């Protein structure tokens, strides 16, 4: 099964993708995570992407689509994909259709996380992740069980994203509205869009998605 998690910055795409990986044995394909890994490794893609990401703008359709293509090749046809943060433009949606066909896959669900943008700013500016395993946390909404220690791997190192400040977040939301939201009608016409209340508690959002996946 292949699904897209769609929603503005902070909607909970990454949080839910991690939970779905555990529940359904699917694989998260987050172009944001791939780009951040490229920035960290200092690859040519990373060097090109860094300033664009820090400004909250979109990296080119070609670069992100090549990253997705490579991941689909590596994971093989038997593992379900959770597309997180991709596609993000009408061009990417079109490219994804071609990539899925090329890899013998098809899209089962587009799950839109319905959220209140003002609340998202608080979510994002409070977000941090484990520097070792990537588990996500929040200053208020999801703290580790033992303060300063990752629940998952026991690491005591955490990090915050450079684009998680209020000004950049507001710009990322504007980019979402103008570039990404327009891809929804095309999926709606195919009858594969489901809407989930992304303002509910994290576990309730997961239950709602589980019910859609069956
Ligand atoms: P990307 O990494 O994809 O960021 P984003 O879309 O802006 O989304 P976020 O990761 O910020 O939010 P999320 O929905 O994953 O929320 P999360 O689960 O963490 O992209 C970053 C940049 O990379 C882009 O700006 C662009 O430059 C570039 N890029 C990436 N993909 C691209 C593409 N396809 N094309 C071009 N450029 C691309 O949750 C947020 C916080 O809220 C967490 O702390 C979490 O614990 C908390 N939380 C989650 N759910 C709940 C809940 N239900 N209740 C309370 N708290 C919650
Ligand atoms: Mg994310």
mmCIF file of N, CA and C in Angstrom, residues 68-126:
data_model
loop_
_atom_site.group_PDB
_atom_site.id
_atom_site.type_symbol
_atom_site.label_atom_id
_atom_site.label_comp_id
_atom_site.label_asym_id
_atom_site.label_seq_id
_atom_site.Cartn_x
_atom_site.Cartn_y
_atom_site.Cartn_z
ATOM 1 N N UNK A 68 13.447 10.596 -4.400
ATOM 2 C CA UNK A 68 12.350 9.635 -4.243
ATOM 3 C C UNK A 68 12.567 8.417 -5.150
ATOM 4 N N UNK A 69 12.972 8.675 -6.386
ATOM 5 C CA UNK A 69 13.214 7.589 -7.338
ATOM 6 C C UNK A 69 14.254 6.619 -6.768
ATOM 7 N N UNK A 70 15.337 7.189 -6.228
ATOM 8 C CA UNK A 70 16.418 6.343 -5.688
ATOM 9 C C UNK A 70 15.910 5.503 -4.510
ATOM 10 N N UNK A 71 15.080 6.100 -3.657
ATOM 11 C CA UNK A 71 14.547 5.361 -2.504
ATOM 12 C C UNK A 71 13.620 4.239 -2.954
ATOM 13 N N UNK A 72 12.772 4.533 -3.939
ATOM 14 C CA UNK A 72 11.844 3.500 -4.420
ATOM 15 C C UNK A 72 12.622 2.341 -5.039
ATOM 16 N N UNK A 73 13.714 2.655 -5.711
ATOM 17 C CA UNK A 73 14.550 1.603 -6.291
ATOM 18 C C UNK A 73 15.152 0.754 -5.170
ATOM 19 N N UNK A 74 15.647 1.427 -4.140
ATOM 20 C CA UNK A 74 16.336 0.709 -3.056
ATOM 21 C C UNK A 74 15.377 -0.153 -2.241
ATOM 22 N N UNK A 75 14.148 0.295 -2.029
ATOM 23 C CA UNK A 75 13.268 -0.438 -1.098
ATOM 24 C C UNK A 75 12.530 -1.611 -1.742
ATOM 25 N N UNK A 76 12.432 -1.650 -3.057
ATOM 26 C CA UNK A 76 11.754 -2.781 -3.701
ATOM 27 C C UNK A 76 10.249 -2.648 -3.611
ATOM 28 N N UNK A 77 9.503 -3.474 -4.376
ATOM 29 C CA UNK A 77 8.063 -3.283 -4.541
ATOM 30 C C UNK A 77 7.194 -3.786 -3.378
ATOM 31 N N UNK A 78 7.759 -4.589 -2.470
ATOM 32 C CA UNK A 78 6.905 -5.231 -1.464
ATOM 33 C C UNK A 78 6.636 -4.388 -0.226
ATOM 34 N N UNK A 79 7.405 -3.321 -0.035
ATOM 35 C CA UNK A 79 7.201 -2.477 1.143
ATOM 36 C C UNK A 79 6.359 -1.275 0.765
ATOM 37 N N UNK A 80 5.321 -0.994 1.577
ATOM 38 C CA UNK A 80 4.466 0.157 1.319
ATOM 39 C C UNK A 80 5.212 1.455 1.600
ATOM 40 N N UNK A 81 4.902 2.487 0.815
ATOM 41 C CA UNK A 81 5.577 3.775 0.983
ATOM 42 C C UNK A 81 4.643 4.805 1.610
ATOM 43 N N UNK A 82 5.186 5.573 2.556
ATOM 44 C CA UNK A 82 4.457 6.721 3.108
ATOM 45 C C UNK A 82 5.171 7.962 2.603
ATOM 46 N N UNK A 83 4.583 8.653 1.646
ATOM 47 C CA UNK A 83 5.201 9.866 1.125
ATOM 48 C C UNK A 83 4.903 11.012 2.094
ATOM 49 N N UNK A 84 5.959 11.590 2.653
ATOM 50 C CA UNK A 84 5.841 12.640 3.668
ATOM 51 C C UNK A 84 6.556 13.884 3.137
ATOM 52 N N UNK A 85 5.779 14.889 2.769
ATOM 53 C CA UNK A 85 6.387 16.120 2.253
ATOM 54 C C UNK A 85 6.686 16.049 0.773
ATOM 55 N N UNK A 86 6.186 15.042 0.109
ATOM 56 C CA UNK A 86 6.328 14.873 -1.342
ATOM 57 C C UNK A 86 5.080 14.155 -1.817
ATOM 58 N N UNK A 87 4.428 14.564 -2.900
ATOM 59 C CA UNK A 87 4.734 15.719 -3.744
ATOM 60 C C UNK A 87 4.283 17.038 -3.108
ATOM 61 N N UNK A 88 4.913 18.113 -3.532
ATOM 62 C CA UNK A 88 4.672 19.424 -2.946
ATOM 63 C C UNK A 88 4.318 20.472 -3.987
ATOM 64 N N UNK A 89 4.323 20.077 -5.248
ATOM 65 C CA UNK A 89 3.927 20.984 -6.342
ATOM 66 C C UNK A 89 3.146 20.139 -7.357
ATOM 67 N N UNK A 90 2.437 20.824 -8.265
ATOM 68 C CA UNK A 90 1.701 20.068 -9.293
ATOM 69 C C UNK A 90 2.660 19.278 -10.175
ATOM 70 N N UNK A 91 3.838 19.855 -10.435
ATOM 71 C CA UNK A 91 4.839 19.160 -11.246
ATOM 72 C C UNK A 91 5.292 17.871 -10.537
ATOM 73 N N UNK A 92 5.533 17.969 -9.220
ATOM 74 C CA UNK A 92 5.961 16.773 -8.464
ATOM 75 C C UNK A 92 4.875 15.703 -8.457
ATOM 76 N N UNK A 93 3.608 16.131 -8.383
ATOM 77 C CA UNK A 93 2.512 15.154 -8.395
ATOM 78 C C UNK A 93 2.505 14.401 -9.720
ATOM 79 N N UNK A 94 2.780 15.138 -10.789
ATOM 80 C CA UNK A 94 2.821 14.523 -12.114
ATOM 81 C C UNK A 94 4.022 13.563 -12.210
ATOM 82 N N UNK A 95 5.171 14.005 -11.701
ATOM 83 C CA UNK A 95 6.371 13.150 -11.739
ATOM 84 C C UNK A 95 6.127 11.889 -10.899
ATOM 85 N N UNK A 96 5.475 12.063 -9.752
ATOM 86 C CA UNK A 96 5.236 10.894 -8.882
ATOM 87 C C UNK A 96 4.409 9.837 -9.607
ATOM 88 N N UNK A 97 3.391 10.265 -10.343
ATOM 89 C CA UNK A 97 2.592 9.288 -11.099
ATOM 90 C C UNK A 97 3.501 8.447 -11.997
ATOM 91 N N UNK A 98 4.434 9.122 -12.671
ATOM 92 C CA UNK A 98 5.360 8.414 -13.566
ATOM 93 C C UNK A 98 6.280 7.477 -12.792
ATOM 94 N N UNK A 99 6.762 7.945 -11.633
ATOM 95 C CA UNK A 99 7.674 7.116 -10.826
ATOM 96 C C UNK A 99 6.958 5.871 -10.308
ATOM 97 N N UNK A 100 5.703 6.049 -9.870
ATOM 98 C CA UNK A 100 4.954 4.901 -9.347
ATOM 99 C C UNK A 100 4.747 3.868 -10.458
ATOM 100 N N UNK A 101 4.395 4.356 -11.645
ATOM 101 C CA UNK A 101 4.194 3.439 -12.775
ATOM 102 C C UNK A 101 5.509 2.709 -13.085
ATOM 103 N N UNK A 102 6.590 3.461 -13.098
ATOM 104 C CA UNK A 102 7.908 2.874 -13.403
ATOM 105 C C UNK A 102 8.280 1.771 -12.410
ATOM 106 N N UNK A 103 7.906 1.969 -11.149
ATOM 107 C CA UNK A 103 8.265 0.996 -10.112
ATOM 108 C C UNK A 103 7.146 -0.023 -9.872
ATOM 109 N N UNK A 104 6.121 -0.019 -10.730
ATOM 110 C CA UNK A 104 5.038 -0.991 -10.605
ATOM 111 C C UNK A 104 4.195 -0.797 -9.359
ATOM 112 N N UNK A 105 3.974 0.459 -8.964
ATOM 113 C CA UNK A 105 3.230 0.748 -7.737
ATOM 114 C C UNK A 105 2.038 1.630 -8.066
ATOM 115 N N UNK A 106 1.115 1.770 -7.111
ATOM 116 C CA UNK A 106 0.038 2.735 -7.328
ATOM 117 C C UNK A 106 -0.376 3.324 -5.985
ATOM 118 N N UNK A 107 -1.009 4.481 -6.066
ATOM 119 C CA UNK A 107 -1.366 5.229 -4.871
ATOM 120 C C UNK A 107 -2.702 4.755 -4.327
ATOM 121 N N UNK A 108 -2.761 4.406 -3.031
ATOM 122 C CA UNK A 108 -4.011 3.939 -2.441
ATOM 123 C C UNK A 108 -4.781 5.058 -1.739
ATOM 124 N N UNK A 109 -4.044 5.887 -0.988
ATOM 125 C CA UNK A 109 -4.716 6.943 -0.219
ATOM 126 C C UNK A 109 -3.880 8.213 -0.185
ATOM 127 N N UNK A 110 -4.584 9.350 -0.237
ATOM 128 C CA UNK A 110 -3.963 10.630 0.095
ATOM 129 C C UNK A 110 -4.665 11.078 1.368
ATOM 130 N N UNK A 111 -3.919 11.185 2.453
ATOM 131 C CA UNK A 111 -4.533 11.536 3.729
ATOM 132 C C UNK A 111 -4.167 12.975 4.074
ATOM 133 N N UNK A 112 -5.192 13.810 4.104
ATOM 134 C CA UNK A 112 -4.961 15.216 4.397
ATOM 135 C C UNK A 112 -5.152 15.461 5.892
ATOM 136 N N UNK A 113 -4.128 16.002 6.531
ATOM 137 C CA UNK A 113 -4.225 16.347 7.947
ATOM 138 C C UNK A 113 -4.780 17.765 8.032
ATOM 139 N N UNK A 114 -5.978 17.855 8.563
ATOM 140 C CA UNK A 114 -6.695 19.113 8.618
ATOM 141 C C UNK A 114 -6.305 19.832 9.915
ATOM 142 N N UNK A 115 -5.712 21.030 9.793
ATOM 143 C CA UNK A 115 -5.152 21.685 10.983
ATOM 144 C C UNK A 115 -5.403 23.188 10.998
ATOM 145 N N UNK A 116 -5.218 23.750 12.189
ATOM 146 C CA UNK A 116 -5.379 25.181 12.371
ATOM 147 C C UNK A 116 -3.978 25.802 12.348
ATOM 148 N N UNK A 117 -3.727 26.651 11.345
ATOM 149 C CA UNK A 117 -2.368 27.141 11.124
ATOM 150 C C UNK A 117 -1.747 27.869 12.309
ATOM 151 N N UNK A 118 -2.566 28.628 13.065
ATOM 152 C CA UNK A 118 -1.974 29.370 14.180
ATOM 153 C C UNK A 118 -1.417 28.424 15.237
ATOM 154 N N UNK A 119 -2.116 27.309 15.447
ATOM 155 C CA UNK A 119 -1.648 26.339 16.434
ATOM 156 C C UNK A 119 -0.350 25.670 15.955
ATOM 157 N N UNK A 120 -0.173 25.639 14.649
ATOM 158 C CA UNK A 120 1.005 24.959 14.110
ATOM 159 C C UNK A 120 2.293 25.694 14.429
ATOM 160 N N UNK A 121 2.209 27.009 14.525
ATOM 161 C CA UNK A 121 3.421 27.768 14.830
ATOM 162 C C UNK A 121 3.959 27.321 16.191
ATOM 163 N N UNK A 122 3.054 27.155 17.164
ATOM 164 C CA UNK A 122 3.484 26.701 18.494
ATOM 165 C C UNK A 122 4.048 25.282 18.415
ATOM 166 N N UNK A 123 3.434 24.448 17.600
ATOM 167 C CA UNK A 123 3.929 23.083 17.455
ATOM 168 C C UNK A 123 5.353 23.081 16.927
ATOM 169 N N UNK A 124 5.577 23.879 15.892
ATOM 170 C CA UNK A 124 6.872 23.810 15.219
ATOM 171 C C UNK A 124 7.980 24.454 16.031
ATOM 172 N N UNK A 125 7.670 25.595 16.656
ATOM 173 C CA UNK A 125 8.747 26.263 17.383
ATOM 174 C C UNK A 125 9.118 25.483 18.655
ATOM 175 N N UNK A 126 8.257 24.558 19.095
ATOM 176 C CA UNK A 126 8.579 23.727 20.272
ATOM 177 C C UNK A 126 9.147 22.371 19.911
#
